[in-house]
C-alpha positions as semicolon CSV with decimal commas, in nm:
position;residue;x (nm);y (nm);z (nm)
1;X;-26,047;-4,458;-26,358
2;X;-26,372;-4,659;-26,338
3;X;-26,542;-4,853;-26,612
4;X;-26,843;-4,738;-26,811
5;X;-27,072;-4,974;-26,613
6;X;-26,944;-4,839;-26,279
7;X;-26,979;-4,479;-26,389
8;X;-27,337;-4,530;-26,499
9;X;-27,433;-4,642;-26,148
10;X;-27,290;-4,330;-25,976
11;X;-27,472;-3,998;-25,942
12;X;-27,267;-3,703;-25,816
13;X;-27,408;-3,382;-25,671
14;X;-27,235;-3,108;-25,473
15;X;-26,965;-3,320;-25,311
16;X;-27,181;-3,633;-25,274
17;X;-27,172;-3,963;-25,463
18;X;-27,475;-4,193;-25,467
19;X;-27,423;-4,550;-25,586
20;X;-27,755;-4,658;-25,737
21;X;-27,658;-5,025;-25,721
22;X;-27,539;-5,057;-25,361
23;X;-27,737;-4,768;-25,212
24;X;-27,418;-4,624;-25,065
25;X;-27,390;-4,249;-25,015
26;X;-27,043;-4,095;-24,980
27;X;-26,917;-3,744;-24,922
28;X;-26,556;-3,678;-25,015
29;X;-26,496;-4,053;-25,001
30;X;-26,648;-4,102;-24,655
31;X;-26,952;-4,327;-24,633
32;X;-27,261;-4,166;-24,483
33;X;-27,545;-4,356;-24,317
34;X;-27,846;-4,379;-24,549
35;X;-28,129;-4,618;-24,473
36;X;-28,347;-4,787;-24,732
37;X;-28,649;-4,555;-24,747
38;X;-28,447;-4,230;-24,748
39;X;-28,243;-4,386;-25,031
40;X;-28,559;-4,449;-25,234
41;X;-28,682;-4,094;-25,174
42;X;-28,347;-3,952;-25,284
43;X;-28,350;-4,159;-25,605
44;X;-28,703;-4,037;-25,684
45;X;-28,603;-3,672;-25,629
46;X;-28,281;-3,700;-25,829
47;X;-28,463;-3,866;-26,116
48;X;-28,683;-3,555;-26,145
49;X;-28,421;-3,298;-26,044
50;X;-28,565;-2,945;-26,044
51;X;-28,922;-3,074;-26,060
52;X;-29,178;-3,114;-25,784
53;X;-29,229;-3,473;-25,667
54;X;-29,560;-3,472;-25,483
55;X;-29,621;-3,657;-25,158
56;X;-29,880;-3,863;-25,344
57;X;-29,618;-3,960;-25,603
58;X;-29,389;-4,081;-25,328
59;X;-29,670;-4,266;-25,158
60;X;-29,760;-4,461;-25,473
61;X;-29,395;-4,530;-25,545
62;X;-29,265;-4,628;-25,201
63;X;-29,553;-4,669;-24,953
64;X;-29,849;-4,797;-25,157
65;X;-29,995;-5,009;-24,877
66;X;-29,965;-4,766;-24,586
67;X;-30,264;-4,595;-24,425
68;X;-30,274;-4,215;-24,436
69;X;-30,148;-4,181;-24,079
70;X;-29,869;-4,436;-24,123
71;X;-29,764;-4,279;-24,454
72;X;-29,745;-3,929;-24,305
73;X;-29,520;-4,058;-24,031
74;X;-29,307;-4,265;-24,270
75;X;-29,248;-3,988;-24,527
76;X;-29,173;-3,727;-24,261
77;X;-28,928;-3,967;-24,095
78;X;-28,762;-4,055;-24,426
79;X;-28,725;-3,689;-24,534
80;X;-28,586;-3,599;-24,192
81;X;-28,329;-3,879;-24,205
82;X;-28,238;-3,790;-24,565
83;X;-28,181;-3,426;-24,472
84;X;-27,973;-3,535;-24,175
85;X;-27,754;-3,754;-24,398
86;X;-27,709;-3,473;-24,649
87;X;-27,655;-3,202;-24,388
88;X;-27,951;-3,014;-24,532
89;X;-28,203;-2,790;-24,356
90;X;-28,577;-2,752;-24,404
91;X;-28,556;-2,384;-24,313
92;X;-28,262;-2,297;-24,539
93;X;-28,248;-2,581;-24,795
94;X;-27,964;-2,618;-25,041
95;X;-28,053;-2,965;-25,172
96;X;-28,414;-3,055;-25,088
97;X;-28,688;-2,795;-25,092
98;X;-29,023;-2,857;-24,922
99;X;-29,346;-2,734;-25,073
100;X;-29,579;-2,746;-24,770
101;X;-29,856;-3,008;-24,795
102;X;-29,762;-3,066;-25,158
103;X;-29,423;-3,227;-25,210
104;X;-29,048;-3,190;-25,247
105;X;-28,798;-3,074;-25,510
106;X;-28,427;-3,148;-25,556
107;X;-28,262;-2,806;-25,603
108;X;-27,897;-2,914;-25,599
109;X;-27,670;-2,947;-25,900
110;X;-27,599;-3,289;-26,052
111;X;-27,236;-3,313;-26,168
112;X;-27,155;-3,494;-26,495
113;X;-26,946;-3,811;-26,457
114;X;-26,578;-3,790;-26,544
115;X;-26,543;-4,135;-26,704
116;X;-26,433;-4,093;-27,060
117;X;-26,556;-4,318;-27,342
118;X;-26,311;-4,555;-27,505
119;X;-26,480;-4,568;-27,845
120;X;-26,822;-4,407;-27,857
121;X;-26,932;-4,073;-27,718
122;X;-27,126;-4,102;-27,397
123;X;-27,494;-4,021;-27,379
124;X;-27,589;-3,691;-27,229
125;X;-27,608;-3,723;-26,850
126;X;-27,982;-3,661;-26,836
127;X;-28,056;-3,949;-27,077
128;X;-27,816;-4,178;-26,897
129;X;-27,979;-4,103;-26,564
130;X;-28,328;-4,143;-26,707
131;X;-28,230;-4,487;-26,837
132;X;-28,113;-4,593;-26,490
133;X;-28,431;-4,455;-26,337
134;X;-28,640;-4,634;-26,599
135;X;-28,473;-4,963;-26,510
136;X;-28,549;-4,903;-26,145
137;X;-28,909;-4,816;-26,223
138;X;-28,938;-5,127;-26,437
139;X;-28,836;-5,332;-26,137
140;X;-29,105;-5,153;-25,936
141;X;-29,365;-5,229;-26,201
142;X;-29,266;-5,594;-26,199
143;X;-29,310;-5,602;-25,825
144;X;-29,659;-5,453;-25,868
145;X;-29,750;-5,726;-26,113
146;X;-29,628;-6,024;-25,912
147;X;-29,683;-5,873;-25,562
148;X;-29,426;-6,104;-25,410
149;X;-29,406;-6,055;-25,031
150;X;-29,548;-5,702;-25,045
151;X;-29,425;-5,415;-25,256
152;X;-29,295;-5,207;-24,967
153;X;-29,014;-5,456;-24,899
154;X;-28,919;-5,492;-25,266
155;X;-28,892;-5,137;-25,401
156;X;-28,539;-5,047;-25,499
157;X;-28,426;-5,345;-25,292
158;X;-28,056;-5,371;-25,230
159;X;-28,093;-5,747;-25,208
160;X;-28,311;-5,980;-25,411
161;X;-28,464;-6,135;-25,097
162;X;-28,472;-6,053;-24,730
163;X;-28,281;-6,298;-24,514
164;X;-28,491;-6,453;-24,234
165;X;-28,506;-6,265;-23,904
166;X;-28,455;-6,491;-23,605
167;X;-28,327;-6,241;-23,349
168;X;-28,389;-5,877;-23,263
169;X;-28,330;-5,605;-23,008
170;X;-28,569;-5,332;-22,898
171;X;-28,375;-5,008;-22,848
172;X;-28,484;-4,771;-22,568
173;X;-28,792;-4,586;-22,680
174;X;-28,742;-4,215;-22,731
175;X;-28,968;-4,003;-22,511
176;X;-29,133;-3,715;-22,694
177;X;-29,236;-3,561;-22,364
178;X;-29,038;-3,272;-22,215
179;X;-29,107;-3,406;-21,865
180;X;-28,781;-3,569;-21,753
181;X;-28,961;-3,724;-21,457
182;X;-29,133;-3,956;-21,706
183;X;-28,810;-4,146;-21,775
184;X;-28,937;-4,439;-21,570
185;X;-29,246;-4,451;-21,794
186;X;-29,043;-4,468;-22,114
187;X;-28,797;-4,722;-21,974
188;X;-29,079;-4,934;-21,834
189;X;-29,262;-4,936;-22,165
190;X;-28,943;-5,042;-22,342
191;X;-28,908;-5,337;-22,104
192;X;-29,277;-5,424;-22,138
193;X;-29,240;-5,446;-22,517
194;X;-28,926;-5,659;-22,477
195;X;-29,118;-5,891;-22,244
196;X;-29,409;-5,925;-22,487
197;X;-29,175;-6,012;-22,773
198;X;-28,973;-6,238;-22,544
199;X;-29,275;-6,465;-22,506
200;X;-29,232;-6,562;-22,872
201;X;-29,015;-6,875;-22,863
202;X;-28,924;-6,855;-23,234
203;X;-28,740;-6,526;-23,173
204;X;-28,428;-6,451;-22,972
205;X;-28,493;-6,115;-22,807
206;X;-28,216;-5,926;-22,629
207;X;-28,298;-5,846;-22,267
208;X;-28,354;-5,506;-22,110
209;X;-28,015;-5,447;-21,944
210;X;-27,817;-5,484;-22,266
211;X;-28,027;-5,248;-22,476
212;X;-28,039;-4,966;-22,220
213;X;-27,674;-4,885;-22,292
214;X;-27,789;-4,755;-22,634
215;X;-28,011;-4,482;-22,491
216;X;-27,920;-4,169;-22,685
217;X;-27,648;-4,353;-22,876
218;X;-27,486;-4,220;-23,192
219;X;-27,401;-4,569;-23,312
220;X;-27,546;-4,689;-23,642
221;X;-27,810;-4,962;-23,660
222;X;-27,570;-5,215;-23,823
223;X;-27,310;-5,142;-23,555
224;X;-27,561;-5,204;-23,276
225;X;-27,687;-5,519;-23,449
226;X;-27,332;-5,652;-23,473
227;X;-27,259;-5,575;-23,108
228;X;-27,576;-5,751;-22,992
229;X;-27,551;-6,027;-23,256
230;X;-27,906;-5,978;-23,385
231;X;-28,069;-5,973;-23,727
232;X;-28,304;-5,679;-23,672
233;X;-28,355;-5,370;-23,458
234;X;-28,681;-5,217;-23,333
235;X;-28,664;-4,847;-23,256
236;X;-28,934;-4,594;-23,189
237;X;-29,081;-4,319;-22,977
238;X;-29,351;-4,279;-22,717
239;X;-29,570;-3,984;-22,626
240;X;-29,796;-3,968;-22,324
241;X;-30,048;-3,686;-22,317
242;X;-30,330;-3,684;-22,065
243;X;-30,506;-4,020;-22,078
244;X;-30,362;-4,103;-22,422
245;X;-30,038;-4,279;-22,512
246;X;-29,896;-4,317;-22,863
247;X;-29,615;-4,545;-22,968
248;X;-29,446;-4,527;-23,307
249;X;-29,210;-4,810;-23,393
250;X;-29,011;-4,919;-23,693
251;X;-28,836;-5,244;-23,779
252;X;-28,494;-5,222;-23,944
253;X;-28,281;-5,502;-24,084
254;X;-27,963;-5,470;-23,881
255;X;-27,754;-5,644;-24,147
256;X;-27,840;-5,402;-24,427
257;X;-27,977;-5,094;-24,245
258;X;-28,288;-5,147;-24,451
259;X;-28,621;-5,014;-24,324
260;X;-28,873;-5,298;-24,324
261;X;-29,184;-5,162;-24,156
262;X;-29,325;-4,881;-23,942
263;X;-29,644;-4,843;-23,746
264;X;-29,814;-4,602;-23,505
265;X;-30,046;-4,715;-23,226
266;X;-30,253;-4,499;-22,994
267;X;-30,474;-4,600;-22,702
268;X;-30,616;-4,468;-22,381
269;X;-30,390;-4,540;-22,085
270;X;-30,645;-4,791;-21,956
271;X;-30,588;-5,001;-22,270
272;X;-30,210;-4,983;-22,263
273;X;-30,164;-5,360;-22,221
274;X;-30,365;-5,410;-22,539
275;X;-30,142;-5,156;-22,714
276;X;-29,831;-5,351;-22,609
277;X;-29,982;-5,671;-22,745
278;X;-30,074;-5,509;-23,076
279;X;-29,721;-5,377;-23,130
280;X;-29,565;-5,713;-23,046
281;X;-29,809;-5,895;-23,272
282;X;-29,738;-5,658;-23,562
283;X;-29,362;-5,707;-23,527
284;X;-29,406;-6,085;-23,513
285;X;-29,608;-6,064;-23,834
286;X;-29,343;-5,857;-24,008
287;X;-29,056;-6,092;-23,916
288;X;-29,273;-6,387;-24,022
289;X;-29,228;-6,604;-23,716
290;X;-29,476;-6,876;-23,635
291;X;-29,665;-6,828;-23,311
292;X;-29,779;-7,117;-23,096
293;X;-30,151;-7,132;-23,007
294;X;-30,064;-7,013;-22,655
295;X;-29,864;-6,717;-22,790
296;X;-30,148;-6,623;-23,025
297;X;-30,388;-6,635;-22,731
298;X;-30,158;-6,420;-22,515
299;X;-30,129;-6,153;-22,785
300;X;-30,498;-6,162;-22,875
301;X;-30,631;-6,024;-22,551
302;X;-30,529;-5,807;-22,259
303;X;-30,712;-5,670;-21,958
304;X;-30,782;-5,304;-21,903
305;X;-30,576;-5,160;-21,621
306;X;-30,614;-4,857;-21,400
307;X;-30,369;-4,589;-21,528
308;X;-30,246;-4,514;-21,174
309;X;-30,179;-4,883;-21,115
310;X;-29,988;-4,910;-21,440
311;X;-29,781;-4,603;-21,356
312;X;-29,692;-4,752;-21,017
313;X;-29,604;-5,080;-21,193
314;X;-29,365;-4,902;-21,431
315;X;-29,199;-4,731;-21,135
316;X;-29,157;-5,076;-20,980
317;X;-28,985;-5,200;-21,296
318;X;-28,759;-4,897;-21,292
319;X;-28,643;-4,969;-20,938
320;X;-28,615;-5,347;-20,958
321;X;-28,389;-5,304;-21,262
322;X;-28,148;-5,112;-21,036
323;X;-28,085;-5,422;-20,823
324;X;-27,847;-5,484;-20,650
325;X;-27,812;-5,107;-20,589
326;X;-27,967;-4,987;-20,261
327;X;-28,237;-4,780;-20,437
328;X;-28,387;-5,102;-20,577
329;X;-28,569;-5,158;-20,246
330;X;-28,822;-4,892;-20,356
331;X;-28,964;-5,151;-20,596
332;X;-29,159;-5,297;-20,302
333;X;-29,367;-4,986;-20,237
334;X;-29,424;-4,925;-20,609
335;X;-29,543;-5,276;-20,690
336;X;-29,752;-5,291;-20,371
337;X;-29,918;-4,966;-20,471
338;X;-30,000;-5,112;-20,814
339;X;-30,155;-5,428;-20,666
340;X;-30,356;-5,229;-20,412
341;X;-30,509;-5,011;-20,684
342;X;-30,563;-5,302;-20,927
343;X;-30,568;-5,635;-20,736
344;X;-30,623;-5,836;-21,057
345;X;-30,314;-5,690;-21,230
346;X;-30,110;-6,010;-21,273
347;X;-29,799;-5,834;-21,407
348;X;-29,782;-5,617;-21,096
349;X;-29,823;-5,919;-20,867
350;X;-29,541;-6,094;-21,057
351;X;-29,326;-5,782;-21,032
352;X;-29,384;-5,771;-20,657
353;X;-29,284;-6,139;-20,632
354;X;-28,960;-6,071;-20,823
355;X;-28,887;-5,768;-20,606
356;X;-28,922;-5,966;-20,284
357;X;-28,726;-6,258;-20,430
358;X;-28,413;-6,048;-20,492
359;X;-28,420;-5,871;-20,155
360;X;-28,278;-6,144;-19,920
361;X;-27,930;-6,001;-19,981
362;X;-28,059;-5,668;-19,846
363;X;-28,340;-5,765;-19,607
364;X;-28,377;-6,070;-19,374
365;X;-28,464;-6,382;-19,582
366;X;-28,729;-6,499;-19,333
367;X;-28,917;-6,174;-19,392
368;X;-28,914;-6,144;-19,768
369;X;-28,919;-6,499;-19,910
370;X;-29,268;-6,583;-19,773
371;X;-29,395;-6,255;-19,919
372;X;-29,235;-6,343;-20,255
373;X;-29,410;-6,679;-20,255
374;X;-29,750;-6,530;-20,173
375;X;-29,721;-6,270;-20,451
376;X;-29,601;-6,530;-20,705
377;X;-29,887;-6,766;-20,624
378;X;-30,138;-6,482;-20,658
379;X;-29,992;-6,382;-20,994
380;X;-30,018;-6,740;-21,120
381;X;-30,377;-6,761;-20,991
382;X;-30,458;-6,451;-21,196
383;X;-30,259;-6,566;-21,502
384;X;-30,152;-6,929;-21,528
385;X;-29,898;-6,833;-21,798
386;X;-29,716;-6,567;-21,595
387;X;-29,348;-6,655;-21,664
388;X;-29,201;-6,402;-21,422
389;X;-29,411;-6,537;-21,136
390;X;-29,292;-6,893;-21,198
391;X;-28,932;-6,772;-21,189
392;X;-28,989;-6,595;-20,857
393;X;-29,162;-6,901;-20,713
394;X;-28,872;-7,118;-20,829
395;X;-28,631;-6,882;-20,651
396;X;-28,827;-6,923;-20,326
397;X;-28,824;-7,303;-20,367
398;X;-28,450;-7,296;-20,425
399;X;-28,311;-7,032;-20,190
400;X;-28,553;-7,062;-19,899
401;X;-28,735;-7,394;-19,898
402;X;-28,456;-7,608;-20,047
403;X;-28,730;-7,788;-20,238
404;X;-28,521;-7,883;-20,540
405;X;-28,792;-8,072;-20,730
406;X;-29,039;-7,780;-20,712
407;X;-28,762;-7,535;-20,799
408;X;-28,675;-7,725;-21,116
409;X;-29,040;-7,757;-21,218
410;X;-29,114;-7,385;-21,171
411;X;-28,792;-7,257;-21,325
412;X;-28,838;-7,481;-21,628
413;X;-29,194;-7,352;-21,666
414;X;-29,065;-6,993;-21,651
415;X;-28,815;-7,064;-21,929
416;X;-29,076;-7,242;-22,140
417;X;-29,319;-6,951;-22,116
418;X;-29,058;-6,684;-22,188
419;X;-28,734;-6,834;-22,322
420;X;-28,591;-6,485;-22,374
421;X;-28,598;-6,367;-22,013
422;X;-28,232;-6,372;-21,916
423;X;-28,306;-6,356;-21,543
424;X;-28,504;-6,681;-21,560
425;X;-28,227;-6,849;-21,759
426;X;-27,968;-6,733;-21,505
427;X;-28,178;-6,869;-21,216
428;X;-28,214;-7,201;-21,397
429;X;-27,837;-7,207;-21,452
430;X;-27,747;-7,163;-21,086
431;X;-28,011;-7,421;-20,987
432;X;-27,812;-7,674;-21,189
433;X;-27,483;-7,541;-21,053
434;X;-27,597;-7,574;-20,690
435;X;-27,670;-7,942;-20,753
436;X;-27,345;-8,009;-20,936
437;X;-27,511;-8,053;-21,277
438;X;-27,227;-7,874;-21,451
439;X;-27,304;-7,914;-21,823
440;X;-27,664;-7,799;-21,784
441;X;-27,555;-7,507;-21,564
442;X;-27,299;-7,381;-21,815
443;X;-27,541;-7,421;-22,106
444;X;-27,812;-7,211;-21,940
445;X;-27,565;-6,951;-21,810
446;X;-27,420;-6,905;-22,158
447;X;-27,772;-6,870;-22,297
448;X;-27,849;-6,596;-22,045
449;X;-27,537;-6,407;-22,158
450;X;-27,639;-6,450;-22,523
451;X;-27,975;-6,293;-22,437
452;X;-27,819;-6,014;-22,231
453;X;-27,460;-5,974;-22,354
454;X;-27,392;-5,636;-22,194
455;X;-27,542;-5,724;-21,856
456;X;-27,291;-5,729;-21,573
457;X;-27,524;-5,958;-21,375
458;X;-27,548;-6,217;-21,652
459;X;-27,175;-6,217;-21,719
460;X;-27,096;-6,239;-21,350
461;X;-27,348;-6,523;-21,318
462;X;-27,158;-6,724;-21,581
463;X;-26,838;-6,668;-21,382
464;X;-27,020;-6,789;-21,068
465;X;-27,128;-7,106;-21,247
466;X;-26,768;-7,175;-21,349
467;X;-26,664;-7,118;-20,987
468;X;-26,915;-7,372;-20,852
469;X;-26,817;-7,614;-21,130
470;X;-26,451;-7,594;-21,014
471;X;-26,349;-7,478;-21,364
472;X;-26,100;-7,220;-21,247
473;X;-25,933;-7,116;-21,577
474;X;-26,280;-7,053;-21,724
475;X;-26,377;-6,873;-21,402
476;X;-26,081;-6,637;-21,443
477;X;-26,146;-6,582;-21,814
478;X;-26,510;-6,494;-21,756
479;X;-26,416;-6,260;-21,468
480;X;-26,189;-6,075;-21,710
481;X;-26,474;-6,055;-21,963
482;X;-26,698;-5,902;-21,698
483;X;-26,429;-5,651;-21,607
484;X;-26,404;-5,546;-21,971
485;X;-26,773;-5,450;-21,947
486;X;-26,745;-5,295;-21,601
487;X;-26,385;-5,218;-21,497
488;X;-26,497;-5,093;-21,155
489;X;-26,728;-5,379;-21,061
490;X;-26,626;-5,497;-20,714
491;X;-26,756;-5,853;-20,746
492;X;-26,582;-5,906;-21,078
493;X;-26,255;-5,784;-20,929
494;X;-26,295;-6,036;-20,647
495;X;-26,393;-6,311;-20,892
496;X;-26,066;-6,269;-21,078
497;X;-25,859;-6,256;-20,759
498;X;-26,017;-6,573;-20,618
499;X;-26,002;-6,755;-20,953
500;X;-25,627;-6,689;-20,965
501;X;-25,585;-6,795;-20,602
502;X;-25,778;-7,118;-20,662
503;X;-25,536;-7,197;-20,945
504;X;-25,239;-7,144;-20,715
505;X;-25,122;-6,833;-20,902
506;X;-25,011;-6,657;-20,588
507;X;-24,835;-6,352;-20,729
508;X;-25,109;-6,276;-20,981
509;X;-25,381;-6,327;-20,718
510;X;-25,198;-6,101;-20,472
511;X;-25,165;-5,830;-20,737
512;X;-25,533;-5,853;-20,828
513;X;-25,627;-5,851;-20,457
514;X;-25,497;-5,494;-20,438
515;X;-25,808;-5,389;-20,635
516;X;-26,051;-5,567;-20,398
517;X;-26,191;-5,337;-20,129
518;X;-26,458;-5,533;-19,942
519;X;-26,316;-5,696;-19,627
520;X;-26,519;-6,017;-19,657
521;X;-26,416;-6,086;-20,016
522;X;-26,056;-5,999;-19,930
523;X;-26,071;-6,248;-19,644
524;X;-26,178;-6,529;-19,882
525;X;-25,882;-6,470;-20,115
526;X;-25,633;-6,424;-19,832
527;X;-25,750;-6,747;-19,667
528;X;-25,714;-6,933;-19,997
529;X;-25,357;-6,801;-20,026
530;X;-25,282;-6,921;-19,671
531;X;-25,244;-6,570;-19,530
532;X;-25,418;-6,662;-19,205
533;X;-25,343;-6,352;-18,997
534;X;-25,449;-6,109;-19,268
535;X;-25,757;-6,317;-19,351
536;X;-25,865;-6,321;-18,985
537;X;-25,820;-5,946;-18,961
538;X;-26,031;-5,886;-19,276
539;X;-26,297;-6,120;-19,137
540;X;-26,316;-5,913;-18,818
541;X;-26,350;-5,594;-19,023
542;X;-26,633;-5,748;-19,223
543;X;-26,839;-5,846;-18,918
544;X;-27,018;-5,513;-18,885
545;X;-27,369;-5,493;-18,730
546;X;-27,639;-5,570;-18,984
547;X;-27,403;-5,764;-19,212
548;X;-27,594;-6,049;-19,380
549;X;-27,278;-6,251;-19,424
550;X;-27,301;-6,556;-19,201
551;X;-27,248;-6,806;-19,483
552;X;-26,960;-6,600;-19,625
553;X;-26,790;-6,608;-19,283
554;X;-26,817;-6,988;-19,285
555;X;-26,632;-7,003;-19,618
556;X;-26,339;-6,814;-19,463
557;X;-26,326;-7,042;-19,158
558;X;-26,329;-7,346;-19,385
559;X;-26,047;-7,210;-19,602
560;X;-25,846;-7,133;-19,287
561;X;-25,883;-7,494;-19,174
562;X;-26,096;-7,397;-18,874
563;X;-26,349;-7,676;-18,925
564;X;-26,539;-7,643;-18,596
565;X;-26,589;-7,269;-18,646
566;X;-26,699;-7,331;-19,006
567;X;-26,958;-7,592;-18,905
568;X;-27,082;-7,378;-18,617
569;X;-27,125;-7,078;-18,849
570;X;-27,299;-7,290;-19,113
571;X;-27,548;-7,408;-18,849
572;X;-27,621;-7,043;-18,772
573;X;-27,665;-6,968;-19,143
574;X;-27,901;-7,266;-19,166
575;X;-28,115;-7,130;-18,881
576;X;-28,118;-6,783;-19,038
577;X;-28,219;-6,932;-19,373
578;X;-27,921;-6,747;-19,523
579;X;-27,992;-6,731;-19,897
580;X;-27,633;-6,828;-19,979
581;X;-27,665;-7,168;-19,808
582;X;-27,766;-7,309;-20,148
583;X;-27,395;-7,303;-20,238
584;X;-27,311;-7,561;-19,971
585;X;-27,301;-7,861;-20,206
586;X;-27,072;-7,707;-20,472
587;X;-26,878;-7,411;-20,330
588;X;-26,502;-7,490;-20,351
589;X;-26,437;-7,324;-20,015
590;X;-26,577;-7,634;-19,844
591;X;-26,380;-7,896;-20,035
592;X;-26,153;-7,961;-19,735
593;X;-26,440;-8,030;-19,489
594;X;-26,686;-8,197;-19,726
595;X;-26,637;-8,540;-19,572
596;X;-26,704;-8,421;-19,217
597;X;-27,017;-8,602;-19,084
598;X;-27,159;-8,274;-18,953
599;X;-27,123;-8,118;-19,299
600;X;-27,289;-8,420;-19,459
601;X;-27,574;-8,393;-19,212
602;X;-27,630;-8,033;-19,317
603;X;-27,640;-8,136;-19,682
604;X;-27,899;-8,401;-19,597
605;X;-28,116;-8,153;-19,405
606;X;-28,109;-7,923;-19,707
607;X;-28,227;-8,208;-19,934
608;X;-27,913;-8,214;-20,149
609;X;-27,853;-8,535;-20,346
610;X;-27,638;-8,800;-20,176
């Protein structure tokens, strides 16, 4: 049996219990999700049970500083969420009745508390509840008088002060359009908002790949925040109608499920870049982060863009995010279309540069790397602060030109301009790994995983860094982590098999090898295990026409002890400008032939350090 103080803080109605102190709502002992603003609305309705609480009453009490449009959205959203938590219906209400354009009324039955007095008779329930409500309203009045930090964040606060927000995730925007073919538009706009926020160095912003897993999720905000290790969550919706686009977003404290802010923004499609900036700037203001002068300048202005060009750009983002899947190649035509329609569209030029830069594992390197460089340089000419373009240019320097000094300068610039872009961090990590700068490589690779924890690419990249660093136990452990995220990922399966083989764990490696299907990757593991005949057979199977695997073949020859064949194949890879030649300095497959003068000559020609 609870104490008098505990009983006074609980309000019971039709199977529900509302704790006025903690804001917790339970039904038959099970906790039900109830965010901050729906909680405040429920308290206001319960306090005047059976009476009409007008929309204007609720506005003065909970949203005093909102504009009419923002308030309408906020109250409708809060009532909808409250009804959802209570299992109520607007059409057939049993708890909350709507009086159209006027207000709301609590029509349920409040149940008297069962706590018995020890000495004195308890007050009638209505007086007890009015006292609690009066105390809450007194706190509201005090907040009005001192106006500390804005009333909207103080009303009925579950905590005396909001903890600082230093990290956030933008959940996939919810499309309000019935046109399923517009999915690329919604996904692209989500990524664009992530990119805008990612430019803010004082915030850690989770990257696109990790948030897309929450599309249509039933998980709670605190659960998502815990999984992504962030302080706050941004969620919202987008509606495109004709030449107009409207975005509604809200900021929620992921630690408390407390609603902090909501806003609605509408622009013509031609001004969509300005809309993105305004949303990002508003969120930055709400989380109270300090912007650098450059960041303020970036968010203060944005060019108009042809709607058709922007649509093509969003399609390009959609496809490039599918890399390394075969459909990702369509990013080329989409980004090219955007740049042809709007030649001054720097984001589209940068997107085209990125698209070309990731294609040398699908298309001949000599064809696509020069195109990547041209697009990156054009993007930087249009916008000297284009982080994505610097990352693409750094990739060309590294994978194609073997210009290590330029690669470091451009990749560092990309990270400085947008420290939250996981792809740039990952590129910077492998730059260090290729040169044997192990500590820096691991640091950047771990940072890319922190920014994109659910990304298979980022997790596999960390495993790759451990491989090049010759840290085989860590290589195996990270391969297992990747497989937990993606049990069917072929590269992760191979990573684990090779990591075990490199440690001399023959039986475990052989068992894991049973899950590896690709002949070339099987050949690498078999050669490491000394299974020469089987490795040679797998290598023959891998050598199909059109296979861009010259460097990979050289790794097998080296592991088999066939030094002349390995050197000969590496010379061919050098002439082809095979993108994987950057591994020459650090890849463990070449440890046995590293001292060969011909191998050293190759390293010298590729400008590796002595």
